[in-house]
PDB file of C-alpha atoms in Angstrom:
ATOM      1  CA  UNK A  22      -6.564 -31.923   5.635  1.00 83.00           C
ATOM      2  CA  UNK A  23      -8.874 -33.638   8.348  1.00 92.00           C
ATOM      3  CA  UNK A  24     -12.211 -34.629   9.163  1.00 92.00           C
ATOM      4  CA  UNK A  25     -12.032 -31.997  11.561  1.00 94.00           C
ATOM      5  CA  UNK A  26     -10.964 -29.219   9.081  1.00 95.00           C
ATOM      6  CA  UNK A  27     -14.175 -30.900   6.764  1.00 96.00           C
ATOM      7  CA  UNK A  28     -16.407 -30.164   9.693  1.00 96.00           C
ATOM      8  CA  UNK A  29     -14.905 -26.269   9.790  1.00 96.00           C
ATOM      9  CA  UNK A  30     -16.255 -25.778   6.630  1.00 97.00           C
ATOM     10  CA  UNK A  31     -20.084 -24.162   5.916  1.00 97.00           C
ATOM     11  CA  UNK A  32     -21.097 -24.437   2.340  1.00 98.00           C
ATOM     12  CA  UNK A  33     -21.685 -28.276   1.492  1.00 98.00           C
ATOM     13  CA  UNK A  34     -22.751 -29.988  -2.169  1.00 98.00           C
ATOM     14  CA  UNK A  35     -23.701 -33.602  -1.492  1.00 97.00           C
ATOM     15  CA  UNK A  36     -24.095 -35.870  -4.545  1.00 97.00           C
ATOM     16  CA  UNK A  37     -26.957 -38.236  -4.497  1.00 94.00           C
ATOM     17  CA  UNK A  38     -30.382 -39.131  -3.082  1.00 92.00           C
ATOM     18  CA  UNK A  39     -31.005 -36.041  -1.277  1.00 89.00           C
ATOM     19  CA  UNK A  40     -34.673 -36.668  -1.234  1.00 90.00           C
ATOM     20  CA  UNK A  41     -34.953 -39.976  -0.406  1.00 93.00           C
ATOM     21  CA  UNK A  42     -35.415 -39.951   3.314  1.00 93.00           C
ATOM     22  CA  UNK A  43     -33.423 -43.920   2.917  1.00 94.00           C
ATOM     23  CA  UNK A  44     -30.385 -42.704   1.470  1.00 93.00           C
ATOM     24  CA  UNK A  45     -27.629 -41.883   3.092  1.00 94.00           C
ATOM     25  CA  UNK A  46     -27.259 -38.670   1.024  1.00 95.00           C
ATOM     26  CA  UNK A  47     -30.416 -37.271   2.268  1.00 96.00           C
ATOM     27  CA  UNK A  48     -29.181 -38.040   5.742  1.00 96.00           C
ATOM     28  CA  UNK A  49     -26.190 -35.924   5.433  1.00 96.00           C
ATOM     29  CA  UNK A  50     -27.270 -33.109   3.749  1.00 97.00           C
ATOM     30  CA  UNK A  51     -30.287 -32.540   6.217  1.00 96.00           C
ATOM     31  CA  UNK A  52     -28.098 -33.123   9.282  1.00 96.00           C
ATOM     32  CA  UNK A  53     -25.737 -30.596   7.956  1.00 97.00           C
ATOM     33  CA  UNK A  54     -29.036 -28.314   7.697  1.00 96.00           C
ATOM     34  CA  UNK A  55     -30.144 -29.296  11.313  1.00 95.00           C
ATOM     35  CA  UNK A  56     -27.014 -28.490  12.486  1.00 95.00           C
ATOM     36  CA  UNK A  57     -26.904 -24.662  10.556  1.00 95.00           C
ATOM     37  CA  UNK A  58     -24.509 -25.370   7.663  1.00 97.00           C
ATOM     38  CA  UNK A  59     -25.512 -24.535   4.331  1.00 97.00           C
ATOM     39  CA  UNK A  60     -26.180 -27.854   1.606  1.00 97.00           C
ATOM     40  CA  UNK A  61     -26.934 -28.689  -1.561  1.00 97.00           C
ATOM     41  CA  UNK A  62     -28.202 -31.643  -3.224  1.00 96.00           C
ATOM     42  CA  UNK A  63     -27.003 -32.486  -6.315  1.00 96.00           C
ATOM     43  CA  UNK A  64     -28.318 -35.357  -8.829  1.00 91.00           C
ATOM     44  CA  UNK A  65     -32.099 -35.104  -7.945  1.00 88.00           C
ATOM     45  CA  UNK A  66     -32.538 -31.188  -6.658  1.00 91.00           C
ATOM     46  CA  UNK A  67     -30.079 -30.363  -8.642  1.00 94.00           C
ATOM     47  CA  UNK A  68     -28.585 -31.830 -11.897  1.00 94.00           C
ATOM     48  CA  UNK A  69     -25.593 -30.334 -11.829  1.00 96.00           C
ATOM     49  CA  UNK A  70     -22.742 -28.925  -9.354  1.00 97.00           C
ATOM     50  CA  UNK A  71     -22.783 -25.780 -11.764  1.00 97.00           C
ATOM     51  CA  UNK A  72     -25.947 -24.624 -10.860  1.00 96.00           C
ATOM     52  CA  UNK A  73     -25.268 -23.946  -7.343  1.00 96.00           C
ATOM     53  CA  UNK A  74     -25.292 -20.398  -7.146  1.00 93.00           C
ATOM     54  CA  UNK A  75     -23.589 -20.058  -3.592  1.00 90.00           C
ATOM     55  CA  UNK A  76     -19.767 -20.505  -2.370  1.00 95.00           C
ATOM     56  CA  UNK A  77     -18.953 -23.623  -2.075  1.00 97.00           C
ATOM     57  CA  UNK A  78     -16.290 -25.556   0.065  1.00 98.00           C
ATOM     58  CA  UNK A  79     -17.166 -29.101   0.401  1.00 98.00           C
ATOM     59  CA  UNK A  80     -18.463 -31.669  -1.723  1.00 98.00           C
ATOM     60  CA  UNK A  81     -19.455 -34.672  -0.375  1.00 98.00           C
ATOM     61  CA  UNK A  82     -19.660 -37.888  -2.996  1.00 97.00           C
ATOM     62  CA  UNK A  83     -22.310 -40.684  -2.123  1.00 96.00           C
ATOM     63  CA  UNK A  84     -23.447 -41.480  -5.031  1.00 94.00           C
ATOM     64  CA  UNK A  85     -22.503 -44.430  -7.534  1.00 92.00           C
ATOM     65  CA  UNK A  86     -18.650 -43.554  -8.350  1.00 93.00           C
ATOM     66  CA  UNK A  87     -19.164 -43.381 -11.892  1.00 94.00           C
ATOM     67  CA  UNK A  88     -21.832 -40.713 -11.952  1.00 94.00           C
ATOM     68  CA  UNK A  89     -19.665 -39.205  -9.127  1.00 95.00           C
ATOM     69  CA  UNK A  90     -16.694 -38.884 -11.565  1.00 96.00           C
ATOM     70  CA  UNK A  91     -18.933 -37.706 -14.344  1.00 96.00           C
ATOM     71  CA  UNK A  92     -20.492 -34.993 -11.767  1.00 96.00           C
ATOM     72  CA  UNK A  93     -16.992 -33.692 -11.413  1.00 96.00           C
ATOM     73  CA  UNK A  94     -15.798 -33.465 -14.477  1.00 96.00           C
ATOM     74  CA  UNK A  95     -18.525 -31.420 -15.650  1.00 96.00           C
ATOM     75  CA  UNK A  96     -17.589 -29.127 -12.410  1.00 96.00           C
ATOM     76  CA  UNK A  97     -17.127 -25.636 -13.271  1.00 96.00           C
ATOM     77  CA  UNK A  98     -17.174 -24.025  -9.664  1.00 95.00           C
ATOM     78  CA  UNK A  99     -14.302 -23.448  -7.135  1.00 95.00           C
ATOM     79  CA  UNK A 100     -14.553 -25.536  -4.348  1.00 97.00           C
ATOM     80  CA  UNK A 101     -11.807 -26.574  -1.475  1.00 97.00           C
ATOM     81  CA  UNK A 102     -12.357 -29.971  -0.568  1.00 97.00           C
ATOM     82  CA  UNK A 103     -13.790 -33.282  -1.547  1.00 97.00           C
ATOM     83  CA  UNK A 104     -15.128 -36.266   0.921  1.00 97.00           C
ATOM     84  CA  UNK A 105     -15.811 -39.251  -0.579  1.00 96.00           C
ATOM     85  CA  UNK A 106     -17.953 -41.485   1.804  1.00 95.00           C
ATOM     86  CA  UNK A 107     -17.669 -45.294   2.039  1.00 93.00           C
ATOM     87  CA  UNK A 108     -19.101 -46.838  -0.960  1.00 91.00           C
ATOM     88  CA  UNK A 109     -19.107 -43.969  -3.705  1.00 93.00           C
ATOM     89  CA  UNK A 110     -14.917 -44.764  -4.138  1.00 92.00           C
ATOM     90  CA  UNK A 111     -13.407 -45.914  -7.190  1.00 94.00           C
ATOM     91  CA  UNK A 112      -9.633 -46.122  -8.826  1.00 95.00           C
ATOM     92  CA  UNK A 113     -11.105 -43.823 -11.608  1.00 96.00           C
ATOM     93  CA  UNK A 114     -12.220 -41.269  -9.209  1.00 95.00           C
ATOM     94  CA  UNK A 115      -9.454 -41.342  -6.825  1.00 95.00           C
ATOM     95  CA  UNK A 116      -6.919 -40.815  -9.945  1.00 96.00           C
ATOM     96  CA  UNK A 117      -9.040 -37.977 -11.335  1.00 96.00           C
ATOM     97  CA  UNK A 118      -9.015 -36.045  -8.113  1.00 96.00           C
ATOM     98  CA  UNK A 119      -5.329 -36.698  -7.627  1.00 97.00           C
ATOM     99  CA  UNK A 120      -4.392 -35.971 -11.081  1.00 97.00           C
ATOM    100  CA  UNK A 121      -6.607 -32.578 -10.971  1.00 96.00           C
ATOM    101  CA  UNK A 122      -5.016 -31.699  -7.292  1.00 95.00           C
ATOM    102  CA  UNK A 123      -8.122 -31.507  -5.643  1.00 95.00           C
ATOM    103  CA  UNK A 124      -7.305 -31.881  -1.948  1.00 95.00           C
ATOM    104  CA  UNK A 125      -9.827 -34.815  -0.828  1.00 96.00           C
ATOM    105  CA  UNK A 126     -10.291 -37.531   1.957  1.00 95.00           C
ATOM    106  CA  UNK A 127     -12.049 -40.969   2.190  1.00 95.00           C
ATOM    107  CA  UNK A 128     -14.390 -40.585   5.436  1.00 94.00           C
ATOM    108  CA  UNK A 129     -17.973 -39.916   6.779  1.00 94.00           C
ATOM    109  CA  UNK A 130     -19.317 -36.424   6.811  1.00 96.00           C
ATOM    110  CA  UNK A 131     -22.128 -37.992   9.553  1.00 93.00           C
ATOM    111  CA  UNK A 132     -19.494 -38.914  12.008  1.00 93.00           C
ATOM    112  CA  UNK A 133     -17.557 -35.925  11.246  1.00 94.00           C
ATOM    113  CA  UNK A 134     -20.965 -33.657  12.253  1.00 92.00           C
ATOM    114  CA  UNK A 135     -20.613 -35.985  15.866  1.00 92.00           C
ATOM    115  CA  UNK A 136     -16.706 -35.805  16.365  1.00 92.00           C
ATOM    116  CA  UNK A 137     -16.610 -32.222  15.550  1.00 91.00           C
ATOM    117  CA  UNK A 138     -19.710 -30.265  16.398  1.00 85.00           C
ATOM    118  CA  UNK A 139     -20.120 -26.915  14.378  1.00 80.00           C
ATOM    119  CA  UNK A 140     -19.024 -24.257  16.673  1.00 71.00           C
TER     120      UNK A 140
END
């Protein structure tokens, strides 16, 4: 699993600022709206990744790790993949999503939506 495959995707959850026009959260989840995917924000729209009631296939971590991790373990909802953008990393989180087999990558979602425009 790629960047590329990331960017293939439609239905996104990004956790963070998502309303905070500063953040980097809020910049991906409204250029992944600009450019006709479907996203969530989760930690200020939303509280939790549970109360997304659409599919979901991405979610995108840039947010402080350790919420991040607790975000995830409170995850009830299928999803396929996990990006975790510069910055919201951490051994704990890595380790969780290894040890729960969730198929993941360390990259940028925002370069991703300029390598690989949606089709």
């Amino acid at each position: 699993m790629d960047l590329k495959t990331i960017m293939q995707q439609q239905n996104f959850v990004v956790l963070g600022n998502t309303v905070n026009p500063e953040k980097y959260a809020y910049k991906i989840k409204h250029g992944l709206l600009e450019k006709g995917y479907t996203a969530y924000g989760v930690s200020k729209e939303f509280s939790s990744i549970n109360e997304i009631s659409g599919d979901i296939d991405v979610i995108v971590f840039c947010i402080n790790a350790v919420l991040g991790l607790k975000l995830i373990k409170e995850c009830k909802k299928q999803f396929k993949y996990a990006v975790i953008q510069p910055g919201a990393e951490s051994e704990d989180l890595l380790q969780y999503l290894k040890n729960s087999n969730i198929d993941f990558i360390e990259g940028c979602v925002l370069v991703g939506m300029s390598l690989y425009p949606k089709q």
